[in-house]
Coordinates of C-alpha atoms and ligand atoms in Angstrom, one line a residue:
X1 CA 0.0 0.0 0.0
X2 CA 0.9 3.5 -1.3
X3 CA 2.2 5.8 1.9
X4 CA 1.4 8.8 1.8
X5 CA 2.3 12.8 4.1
X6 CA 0.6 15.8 4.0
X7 CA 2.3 19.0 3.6
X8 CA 1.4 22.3 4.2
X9 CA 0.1 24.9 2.1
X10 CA -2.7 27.8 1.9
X11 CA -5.2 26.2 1.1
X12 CA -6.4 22.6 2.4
X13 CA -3.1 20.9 1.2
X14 CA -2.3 18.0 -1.7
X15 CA -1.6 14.7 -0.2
X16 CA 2.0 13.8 -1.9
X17 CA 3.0 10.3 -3.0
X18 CA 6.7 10.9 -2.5
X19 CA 9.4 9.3 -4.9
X20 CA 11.4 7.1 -2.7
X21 CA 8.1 5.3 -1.2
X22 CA 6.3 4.8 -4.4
X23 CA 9.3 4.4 -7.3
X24 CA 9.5 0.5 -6.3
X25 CA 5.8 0.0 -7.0
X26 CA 5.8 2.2 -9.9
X27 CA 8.8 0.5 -11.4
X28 CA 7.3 -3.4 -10.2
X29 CA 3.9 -2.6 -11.3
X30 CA 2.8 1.1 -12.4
X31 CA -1.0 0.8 -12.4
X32 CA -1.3 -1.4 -9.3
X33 CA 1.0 1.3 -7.5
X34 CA -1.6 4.2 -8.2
X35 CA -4.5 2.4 -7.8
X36 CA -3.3 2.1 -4.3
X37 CA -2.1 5.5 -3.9
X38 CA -5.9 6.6 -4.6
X39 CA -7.5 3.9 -2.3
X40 CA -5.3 4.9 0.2
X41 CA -6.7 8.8 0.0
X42 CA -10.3 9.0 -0.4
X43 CA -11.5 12.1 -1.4
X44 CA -8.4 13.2 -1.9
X45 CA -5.7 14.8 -4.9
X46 CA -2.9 13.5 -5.3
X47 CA 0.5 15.2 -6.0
X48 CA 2.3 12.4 -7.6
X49 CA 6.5 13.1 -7.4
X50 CA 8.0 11.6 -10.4
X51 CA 11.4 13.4 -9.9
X52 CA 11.1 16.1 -13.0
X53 CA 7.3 15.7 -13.2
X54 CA 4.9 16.3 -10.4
X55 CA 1.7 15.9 -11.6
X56 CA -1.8 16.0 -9.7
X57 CA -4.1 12.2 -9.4
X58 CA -7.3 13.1 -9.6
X59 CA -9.3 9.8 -9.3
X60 CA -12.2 10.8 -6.9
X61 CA -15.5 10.9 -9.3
X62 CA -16.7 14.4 -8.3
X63 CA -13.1 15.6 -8.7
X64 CA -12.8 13.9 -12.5
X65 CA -16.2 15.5 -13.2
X66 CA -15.1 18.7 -12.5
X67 CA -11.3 18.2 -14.7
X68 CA -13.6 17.1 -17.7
X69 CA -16.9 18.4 -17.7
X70 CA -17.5 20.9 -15.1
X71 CA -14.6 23.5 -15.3
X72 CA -13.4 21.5 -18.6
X73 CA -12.2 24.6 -20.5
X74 CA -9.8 25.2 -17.7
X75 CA -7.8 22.0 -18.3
X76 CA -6.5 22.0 -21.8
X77 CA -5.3 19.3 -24.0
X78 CA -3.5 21.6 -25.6
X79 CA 0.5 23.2 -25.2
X80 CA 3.4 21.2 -24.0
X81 CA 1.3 18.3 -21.9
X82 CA 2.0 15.1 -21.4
X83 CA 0.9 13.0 -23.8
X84 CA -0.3 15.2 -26.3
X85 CA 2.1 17.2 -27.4
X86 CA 4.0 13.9 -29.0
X87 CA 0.4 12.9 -29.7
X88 CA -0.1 15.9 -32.1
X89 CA 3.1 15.4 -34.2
X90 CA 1.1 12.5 -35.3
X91 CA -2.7 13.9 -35.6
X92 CA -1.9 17.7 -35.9
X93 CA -3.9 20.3 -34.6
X94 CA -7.8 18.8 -35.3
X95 CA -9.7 17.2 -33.4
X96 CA -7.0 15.5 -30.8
X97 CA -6.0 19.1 -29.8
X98 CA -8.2 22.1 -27.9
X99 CA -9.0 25.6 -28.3
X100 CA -11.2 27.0 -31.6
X101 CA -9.5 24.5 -33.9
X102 CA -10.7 21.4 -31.9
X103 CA -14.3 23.1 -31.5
X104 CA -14.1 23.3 -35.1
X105 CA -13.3 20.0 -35.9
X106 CA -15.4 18.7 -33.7
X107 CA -18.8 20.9 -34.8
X108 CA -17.8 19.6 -38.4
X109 CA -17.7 15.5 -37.4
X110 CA -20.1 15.2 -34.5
X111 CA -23.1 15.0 -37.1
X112 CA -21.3 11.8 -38.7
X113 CA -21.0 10.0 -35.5
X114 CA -24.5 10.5 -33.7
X115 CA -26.5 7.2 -32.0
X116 CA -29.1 8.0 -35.4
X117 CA -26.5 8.0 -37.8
X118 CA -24.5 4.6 -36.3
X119 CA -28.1 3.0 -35.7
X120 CA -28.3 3.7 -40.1
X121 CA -25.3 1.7 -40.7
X122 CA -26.3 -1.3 -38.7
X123 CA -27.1 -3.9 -42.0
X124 CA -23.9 -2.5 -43.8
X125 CA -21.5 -2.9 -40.8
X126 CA -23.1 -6.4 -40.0
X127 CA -22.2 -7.5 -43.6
X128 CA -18.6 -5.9 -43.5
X129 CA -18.1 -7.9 -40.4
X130 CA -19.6 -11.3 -41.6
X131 CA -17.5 -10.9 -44.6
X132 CA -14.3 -10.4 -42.7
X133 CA -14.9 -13.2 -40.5
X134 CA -15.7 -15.1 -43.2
X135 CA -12.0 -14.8 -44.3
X136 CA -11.5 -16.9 -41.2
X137 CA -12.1 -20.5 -42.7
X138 CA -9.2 -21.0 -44.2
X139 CA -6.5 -20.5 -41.2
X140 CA -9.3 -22.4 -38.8
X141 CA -9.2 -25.3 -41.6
X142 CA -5.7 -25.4 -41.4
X143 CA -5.2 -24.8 -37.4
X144 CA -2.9 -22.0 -38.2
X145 CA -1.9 -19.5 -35.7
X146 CA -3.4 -16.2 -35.9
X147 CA -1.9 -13.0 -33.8
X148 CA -5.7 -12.1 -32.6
X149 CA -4.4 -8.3 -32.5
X150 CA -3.9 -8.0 -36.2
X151 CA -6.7 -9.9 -36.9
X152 CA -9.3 -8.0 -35.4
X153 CA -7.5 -4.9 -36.6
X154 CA -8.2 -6.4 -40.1
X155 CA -12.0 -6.8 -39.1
X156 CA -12.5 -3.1 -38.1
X157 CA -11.0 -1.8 -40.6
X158 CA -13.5 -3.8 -42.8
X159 CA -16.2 -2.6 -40.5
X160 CA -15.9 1.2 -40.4
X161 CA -14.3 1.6 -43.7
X162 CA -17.2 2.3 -45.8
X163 CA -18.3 5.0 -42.6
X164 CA -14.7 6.7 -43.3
X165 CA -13.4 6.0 -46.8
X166 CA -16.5 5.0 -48.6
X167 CA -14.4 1.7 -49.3
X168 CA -11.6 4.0 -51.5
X169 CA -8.6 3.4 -49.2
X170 CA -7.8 -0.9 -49.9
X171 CA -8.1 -3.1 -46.7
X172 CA -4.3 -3.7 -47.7
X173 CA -3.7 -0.3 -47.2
X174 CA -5.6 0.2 -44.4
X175 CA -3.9 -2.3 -42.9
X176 CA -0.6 -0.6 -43.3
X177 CA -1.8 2.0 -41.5
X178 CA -2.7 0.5 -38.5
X179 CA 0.6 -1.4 -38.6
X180 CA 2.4 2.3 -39.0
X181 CA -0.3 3.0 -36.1
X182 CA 1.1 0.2 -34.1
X183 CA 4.8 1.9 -34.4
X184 CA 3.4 4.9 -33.4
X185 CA 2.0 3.8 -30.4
X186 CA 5.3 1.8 -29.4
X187 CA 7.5 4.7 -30.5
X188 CA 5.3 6.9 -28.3
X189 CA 6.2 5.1 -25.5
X190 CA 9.7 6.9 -24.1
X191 CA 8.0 10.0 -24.9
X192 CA 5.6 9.4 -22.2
X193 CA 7.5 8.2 -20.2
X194 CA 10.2 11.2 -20.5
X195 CA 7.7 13.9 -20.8
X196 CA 10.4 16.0 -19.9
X197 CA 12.4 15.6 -22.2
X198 CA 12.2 18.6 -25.3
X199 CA 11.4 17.1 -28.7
X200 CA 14.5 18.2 -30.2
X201 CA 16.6 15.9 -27.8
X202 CA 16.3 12.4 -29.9
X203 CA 15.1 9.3 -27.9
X204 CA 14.7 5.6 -29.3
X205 CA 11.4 5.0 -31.4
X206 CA 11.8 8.8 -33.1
X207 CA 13.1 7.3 -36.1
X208 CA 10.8 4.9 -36.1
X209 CA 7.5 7.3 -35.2
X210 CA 8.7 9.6 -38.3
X211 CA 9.0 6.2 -40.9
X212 CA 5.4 5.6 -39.9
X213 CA 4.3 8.8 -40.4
X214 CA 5.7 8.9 -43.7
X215 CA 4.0 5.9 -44.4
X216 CA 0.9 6.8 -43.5
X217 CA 1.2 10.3 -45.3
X218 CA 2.2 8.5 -48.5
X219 CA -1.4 7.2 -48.4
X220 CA -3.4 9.4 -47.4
X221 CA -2.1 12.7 -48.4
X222 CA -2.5 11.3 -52.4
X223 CA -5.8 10.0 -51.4
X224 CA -7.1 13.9 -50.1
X225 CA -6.0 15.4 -52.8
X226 CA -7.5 13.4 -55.4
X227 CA -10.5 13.9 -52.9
X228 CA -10.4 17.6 -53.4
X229 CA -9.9 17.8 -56.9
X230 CA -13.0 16.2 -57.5
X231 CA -15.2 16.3 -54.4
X232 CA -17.6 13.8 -54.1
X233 CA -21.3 13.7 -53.0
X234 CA -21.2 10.4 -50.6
X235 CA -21.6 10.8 -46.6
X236 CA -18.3 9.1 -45.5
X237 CA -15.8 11.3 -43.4
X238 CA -13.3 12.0 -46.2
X239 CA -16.3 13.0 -48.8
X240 CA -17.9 15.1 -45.9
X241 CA -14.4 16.6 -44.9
X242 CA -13.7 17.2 -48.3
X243 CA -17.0 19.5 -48.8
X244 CA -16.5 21.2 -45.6
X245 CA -15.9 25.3 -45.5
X246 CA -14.0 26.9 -42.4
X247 CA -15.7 30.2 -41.0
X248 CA -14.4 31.9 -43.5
X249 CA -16.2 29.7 -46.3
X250 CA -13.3 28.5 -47.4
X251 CA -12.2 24.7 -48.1
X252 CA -10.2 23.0 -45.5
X253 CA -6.6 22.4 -46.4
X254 CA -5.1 19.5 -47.3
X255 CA -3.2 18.9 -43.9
X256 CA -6.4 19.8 -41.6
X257 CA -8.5 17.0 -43.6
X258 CA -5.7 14.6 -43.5
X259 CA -5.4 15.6 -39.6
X260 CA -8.8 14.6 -38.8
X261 CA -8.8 11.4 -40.7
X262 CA -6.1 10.6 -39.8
X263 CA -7.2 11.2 -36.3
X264 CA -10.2 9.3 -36.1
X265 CA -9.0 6.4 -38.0
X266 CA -6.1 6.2 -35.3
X267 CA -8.4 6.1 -32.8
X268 CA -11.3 4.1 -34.0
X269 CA -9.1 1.4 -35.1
X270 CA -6.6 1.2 -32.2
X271 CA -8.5 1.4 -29.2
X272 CA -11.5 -1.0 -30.6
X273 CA -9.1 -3.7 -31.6
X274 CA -7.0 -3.3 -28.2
X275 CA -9.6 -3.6 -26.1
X276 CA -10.7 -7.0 -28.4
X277 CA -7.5 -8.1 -27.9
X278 CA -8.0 -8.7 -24.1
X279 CA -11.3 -10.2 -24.8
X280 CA -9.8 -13.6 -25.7
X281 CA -7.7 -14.2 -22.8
X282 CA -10.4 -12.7 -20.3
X283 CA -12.7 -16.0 -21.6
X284 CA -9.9 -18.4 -21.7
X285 CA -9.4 -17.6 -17.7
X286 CA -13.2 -17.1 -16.7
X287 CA -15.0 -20.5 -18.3
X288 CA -18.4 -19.7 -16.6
X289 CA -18.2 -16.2 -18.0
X290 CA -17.6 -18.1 -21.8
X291 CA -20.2 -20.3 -21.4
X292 CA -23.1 -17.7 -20.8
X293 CA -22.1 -15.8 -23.6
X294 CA -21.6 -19.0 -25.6
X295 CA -25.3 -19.7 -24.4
X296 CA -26.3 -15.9 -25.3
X297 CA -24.8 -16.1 -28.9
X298 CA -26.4 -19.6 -29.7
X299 CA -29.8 -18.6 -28.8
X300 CA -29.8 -15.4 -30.3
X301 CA -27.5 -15.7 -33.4
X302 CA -28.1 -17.8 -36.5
X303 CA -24.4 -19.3 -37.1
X304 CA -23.3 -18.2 -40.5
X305 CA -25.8 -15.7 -41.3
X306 CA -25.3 -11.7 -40.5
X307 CA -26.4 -10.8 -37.6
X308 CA -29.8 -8.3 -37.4
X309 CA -30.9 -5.5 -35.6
X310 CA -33.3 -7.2 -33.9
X311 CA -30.5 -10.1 -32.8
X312 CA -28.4 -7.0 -31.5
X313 CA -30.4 -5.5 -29.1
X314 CA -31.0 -9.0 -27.8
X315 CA -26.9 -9.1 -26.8
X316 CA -27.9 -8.1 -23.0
X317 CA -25.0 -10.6 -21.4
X318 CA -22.3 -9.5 -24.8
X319 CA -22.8 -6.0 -23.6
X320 CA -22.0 -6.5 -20.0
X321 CA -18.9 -8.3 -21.2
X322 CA -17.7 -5.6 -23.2
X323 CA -19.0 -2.5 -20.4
X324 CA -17.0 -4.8 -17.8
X325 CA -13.9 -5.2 -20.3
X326 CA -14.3 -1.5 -20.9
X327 CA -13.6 -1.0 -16.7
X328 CA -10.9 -3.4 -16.5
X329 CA -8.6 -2.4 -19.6
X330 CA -9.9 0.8 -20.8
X331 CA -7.9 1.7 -23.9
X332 CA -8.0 5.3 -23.6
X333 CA -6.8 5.0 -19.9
X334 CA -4.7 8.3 -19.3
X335 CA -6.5 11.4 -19.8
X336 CA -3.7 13.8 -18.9
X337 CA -4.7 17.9 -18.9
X338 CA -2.5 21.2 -18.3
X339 CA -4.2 23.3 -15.9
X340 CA -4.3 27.1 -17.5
X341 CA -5.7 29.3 -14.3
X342 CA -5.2 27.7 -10.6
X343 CA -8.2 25.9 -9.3
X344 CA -9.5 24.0 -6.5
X345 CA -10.7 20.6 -7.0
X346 CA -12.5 19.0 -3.6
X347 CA -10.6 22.2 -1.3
X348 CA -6.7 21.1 -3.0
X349 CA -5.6 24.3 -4.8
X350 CA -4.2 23.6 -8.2
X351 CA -1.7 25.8 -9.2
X352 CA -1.8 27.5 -12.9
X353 CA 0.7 25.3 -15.3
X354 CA 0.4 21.9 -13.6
X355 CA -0.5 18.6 -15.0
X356 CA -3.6 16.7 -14.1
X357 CA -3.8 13.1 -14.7
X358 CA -7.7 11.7 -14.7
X359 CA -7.4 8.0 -15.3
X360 CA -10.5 5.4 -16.1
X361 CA -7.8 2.5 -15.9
X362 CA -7.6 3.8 -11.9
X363 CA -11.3 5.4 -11.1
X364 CA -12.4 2.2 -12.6
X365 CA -10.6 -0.3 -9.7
X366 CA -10.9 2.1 -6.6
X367 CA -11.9 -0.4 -3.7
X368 CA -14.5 2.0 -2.2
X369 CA -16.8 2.2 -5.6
X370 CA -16.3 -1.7 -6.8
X371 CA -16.8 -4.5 -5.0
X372 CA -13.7 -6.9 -6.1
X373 CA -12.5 -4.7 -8.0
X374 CA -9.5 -6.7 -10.4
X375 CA -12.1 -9.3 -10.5
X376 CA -13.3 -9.8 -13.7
X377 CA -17.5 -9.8 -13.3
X378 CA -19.6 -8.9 -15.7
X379 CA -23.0 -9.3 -13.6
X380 CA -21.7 -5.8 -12.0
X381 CA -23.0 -3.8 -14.5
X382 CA -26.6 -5.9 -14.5
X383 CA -26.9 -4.6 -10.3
X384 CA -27.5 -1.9 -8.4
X385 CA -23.9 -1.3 -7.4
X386 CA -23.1 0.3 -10.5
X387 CA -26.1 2.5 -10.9
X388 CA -25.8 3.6 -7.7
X389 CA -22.1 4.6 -8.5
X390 CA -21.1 8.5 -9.7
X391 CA -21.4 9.3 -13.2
X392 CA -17.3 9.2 -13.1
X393 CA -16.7 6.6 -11.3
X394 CA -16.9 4.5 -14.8
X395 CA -15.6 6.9 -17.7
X396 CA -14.0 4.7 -20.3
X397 CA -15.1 7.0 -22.9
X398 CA -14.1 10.2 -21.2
X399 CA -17.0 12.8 -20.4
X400 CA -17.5 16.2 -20.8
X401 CA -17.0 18.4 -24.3
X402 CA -14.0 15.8 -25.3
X403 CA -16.2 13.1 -24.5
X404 CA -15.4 10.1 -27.4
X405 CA -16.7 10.8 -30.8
X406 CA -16.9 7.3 -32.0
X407 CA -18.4 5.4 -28.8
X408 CA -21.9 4.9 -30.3
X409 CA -19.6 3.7 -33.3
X410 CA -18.1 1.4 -30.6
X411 CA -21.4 0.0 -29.1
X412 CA -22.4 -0.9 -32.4
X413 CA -19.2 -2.5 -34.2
X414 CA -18.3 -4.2 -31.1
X415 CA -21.1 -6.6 -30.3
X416 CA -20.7 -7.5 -33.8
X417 CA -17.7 -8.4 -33.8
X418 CA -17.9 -10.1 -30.8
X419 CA -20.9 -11.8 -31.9
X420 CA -20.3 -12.9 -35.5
X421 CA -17.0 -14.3 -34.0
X422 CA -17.9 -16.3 -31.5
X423 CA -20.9 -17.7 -32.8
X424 CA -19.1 -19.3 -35.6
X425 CA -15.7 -20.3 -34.0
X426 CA -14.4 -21.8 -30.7
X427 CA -10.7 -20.6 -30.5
X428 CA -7.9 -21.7 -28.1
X429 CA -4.8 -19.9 -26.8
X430 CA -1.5 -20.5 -27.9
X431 CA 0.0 -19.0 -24.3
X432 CA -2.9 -19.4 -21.7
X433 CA -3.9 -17.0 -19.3
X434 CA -4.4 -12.9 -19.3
X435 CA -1.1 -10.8 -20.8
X436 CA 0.4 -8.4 -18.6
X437 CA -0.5 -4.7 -19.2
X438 CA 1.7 -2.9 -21.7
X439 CA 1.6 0.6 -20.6
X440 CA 1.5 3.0 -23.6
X441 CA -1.3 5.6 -24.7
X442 CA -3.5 2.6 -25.5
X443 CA -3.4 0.1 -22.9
X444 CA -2.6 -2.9 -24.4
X445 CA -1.3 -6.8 -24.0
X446 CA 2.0 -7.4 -23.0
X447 CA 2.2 -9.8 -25.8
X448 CA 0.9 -11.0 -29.2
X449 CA -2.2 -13.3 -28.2
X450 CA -1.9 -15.9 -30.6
X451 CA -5.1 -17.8 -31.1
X452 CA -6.5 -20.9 -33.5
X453 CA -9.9 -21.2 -34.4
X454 CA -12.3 -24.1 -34.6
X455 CA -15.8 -23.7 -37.0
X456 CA -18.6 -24.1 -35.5
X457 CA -21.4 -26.3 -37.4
X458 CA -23.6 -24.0 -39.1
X459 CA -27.2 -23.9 -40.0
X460 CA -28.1 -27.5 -41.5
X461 CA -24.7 -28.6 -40.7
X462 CA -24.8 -32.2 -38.4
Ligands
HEM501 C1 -12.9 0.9 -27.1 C2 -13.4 2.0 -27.8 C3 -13.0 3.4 -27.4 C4 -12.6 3.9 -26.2 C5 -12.4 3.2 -24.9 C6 -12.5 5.3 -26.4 C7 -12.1 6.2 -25.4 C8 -12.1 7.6 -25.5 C9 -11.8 8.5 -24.5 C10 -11.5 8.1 -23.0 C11 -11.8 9.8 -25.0 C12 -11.7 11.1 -24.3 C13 -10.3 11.7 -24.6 C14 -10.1 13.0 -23.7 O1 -11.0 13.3 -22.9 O2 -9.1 13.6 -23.9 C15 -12.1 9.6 -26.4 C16 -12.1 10.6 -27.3 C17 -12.2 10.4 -28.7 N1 -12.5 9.3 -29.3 FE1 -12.7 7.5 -28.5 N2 -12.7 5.6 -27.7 C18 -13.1 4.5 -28.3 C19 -13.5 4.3 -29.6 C20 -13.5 5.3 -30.5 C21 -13.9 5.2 -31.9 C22 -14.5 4.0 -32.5 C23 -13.7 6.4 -32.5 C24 -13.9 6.8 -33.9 C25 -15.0 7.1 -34.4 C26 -13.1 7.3 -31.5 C27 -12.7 8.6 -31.7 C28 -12.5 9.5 -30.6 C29 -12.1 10.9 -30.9 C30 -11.9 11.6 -32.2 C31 -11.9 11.5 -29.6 C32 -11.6 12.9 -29.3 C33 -12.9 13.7 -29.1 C34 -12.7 15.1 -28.7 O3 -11.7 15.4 -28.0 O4 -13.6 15.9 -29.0 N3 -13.0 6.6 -30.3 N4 -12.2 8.3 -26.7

């Protein structure tokens, strides 16, 4: 357990998790080590000292909800902060950043993403996931050994590509991209953990983040400006992003339309198929948890066939699976701001400049709003106990003005997935159990789950 002094200071003071008690933990085991430096101060901020950096934990719900929603404009995304500043040399100034050119962004892609608009795509998306998992038979004939990472990258990107490219970027390509994506995310890592450390000053991955970059670039920049020179009338992102005007009436340059794309591919792609990812092992360790979904999938799903609207919003026990996966290994777990005036959150002044880390991976495990809290139980979210819970006490989509774009794109691709898969294959582990965490921007397995598939009979089938 964390230990943690008080020190003085005007106002009521910042409980401080100091270096040479919690550096061990940190170093052992990161997450467990602030998960117990927030149980052990309820209701309270944190100041974290990481040596250089000495940001503020803000874990409590109220405290979240006033970092994200209720005095939101206060704690930017934007300047020098940890994590997005290297974030940015990626996805540029759109809709990742803050200030009047994320507003802007924003205003021009919300429409796109709306609970009516995803609910429209439903028999499209259904199809594009059948299809992909059809491409399943083959290595499941064979027995071969699939990296379950890539693979369910693969099926997103068949998923949502018709929602973003209107099918004009190849699957080949798009798979490229997430691969670039992939060394992005790796190459990102040293960054955030040195935030410290000025960009100019090389660290290992920068080679390899600018290669991908390029990469990615090489395909899409092409791709926007064919896009401009001949706009299209269609209602994917690029097409839409493509017709768009800035205040001034005037088209959107190249690089603020590849910036948004670019963007929200990145994060469609990566945090859907991360959080997948985990699915597999989660199963492979909790049998009785398998077997009710098996149960779910073969009462509700015709093997084979693509699944219906009417079969998805019978997915009750798939969709506390997923909200339960979504509390245990949130993807977009670090949600770090820059404070720009001081503040008070719950009587702790926060002084003007600081950094304010709001977590999901550690709200989402604090003993005192989750019973058994690293077990994995997705009844929880069938109870009371959860309803009765804050608002933030289970954010894994963030809140407030940034709160995610794509999640209704989320709750619809992922119970597809999830149910297409698994009502047509059984699959086994190569390497049972659940990964370690690998702690980047996306939280992800510690290594490649390898997995090989076994049909299921279908319809007719003995
Ligand atoms: C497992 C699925 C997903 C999770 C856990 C997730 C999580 C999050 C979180 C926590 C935020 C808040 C970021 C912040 O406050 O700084 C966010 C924002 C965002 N998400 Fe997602 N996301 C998911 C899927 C998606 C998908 C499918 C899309 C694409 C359509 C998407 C696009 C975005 C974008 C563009 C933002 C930034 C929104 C803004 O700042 O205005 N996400 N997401």
């Amino acid at each position: 357990m964390a230990d943690l002094k008080t020190v003085d200071s005007p106002s009521r003071s910042p409980r401080v998790a100091p270096l040479h008690r919690t550096l061990p933990g940190l170093l052992r085991d990161p997450l467990r080590e602030l998960v117990s430096i927030a149980d052990a101060a309820p209701d309270e901020v944190v100041r974290l000292n990481l040596g250089p950096v000495r940001p503020y934990l803000v874990t409590e719900p109220s405290h979240v909800q006033r970092v994200l929603r209720d005095n939101a404009a206060n704690y930017s995304r934007g300047g020098q902060g940890l994590l997005w500043r290297p974030v940015r040399r990626f996805t540029g100034d759109g809709i990742l950043s803050d200030g009047p050119e994320w507003q802007a962004s924003r205003a021009r892609m919300q429409p796109y993403f709306t609970a009516k608009r995803i609910d429209s795509l439903v028999d499209t998306m259904s199809r594009a996931v059948s299809d992909a998992i059809d491409e399943f038979e083959e290595p499941a004939r064979t027995g071969q050994w699939l990296d379950a990472g890539a693979e369910f990258g693969r099926v997103i990107c068949r998923a949502i590509s018709s929602v973003f490219f209107a099918d004009r970027v190849t699957i080949a390509d798009q798979m490229r991209i997430v691969a670039a994506q992939d060394a992005i995310v790796k190459a990102l890592s040293a960054r955030l953990l040195l935030p410290f450390v000025p960009d100019a000053f090389p660290l290992p991955g920068d080679r390899a983040f600018r290669c991908a970059v390029g990469m990615i670039d090489d395909i899409m920049l092409p791709l926007v400006r064919a896009e401009r020179d001949q706009p299209r009338d269609d209602d994917d992102l690029l097409a839409a992003l493509t017709r768009a005007r800035d205040d001034d009436g005037r088209p959107l340059d190249e690089r603020r339309i590849r910036d948004d794309v670019v963007s929200m591919f990145a994060t469609a792609t990566e945090t859907t198929y991360a959080l997948l990812t985990w699915l597999l092992p989660v199963l492979d360790t909790h049998p009785e948890v398998a077997e009710r979904l098996y149960a779910e999938l073969e009462e509700v799903v015709v093997p084979g066939e693509v699944v219906t609207r009417e079969q998805l919003g019978r997915l009750t026990y798939t969709r506390l699976v997923l909200d339960e996966l979504l509390r245990m290994y949130p993807p977009g777990w670090l949600l770090p701001r820059s404070a720009v005036a001081d503040d008070e959150i719950g009587g702790t002044r926060i002084k003007a400049g600081s950094t304010v880390i709001v977590s999901s991976y550690i709200s989402q495990r604090l003993a005192r709003y989750w019973e058994r809290p690293n077990d994995f139980d997705p009844e929880r979210f069938r109870d009371a106990q959860h309803r009765r819970n804050h608002r933030y006490a289970y954010f894994p989509f963030g809140g407030g003005p940034h709160q995610c774009i794509g999640m209704y794109l989320f709750n619809l691709e992922a119970p597809l997935v999830v149910a297409t898969l698994l009502s047509r294959y059984r699959f086994r582990l190569r390497q049972p159990g659940v990964p370690p965490v690998h702690l980047t921007v996306n939280l992800r397995p510690g290594r490649t789950v390898e997995v090989a598939l076994t049909p299921l009979p279908r319809r007719g089938q003995a």
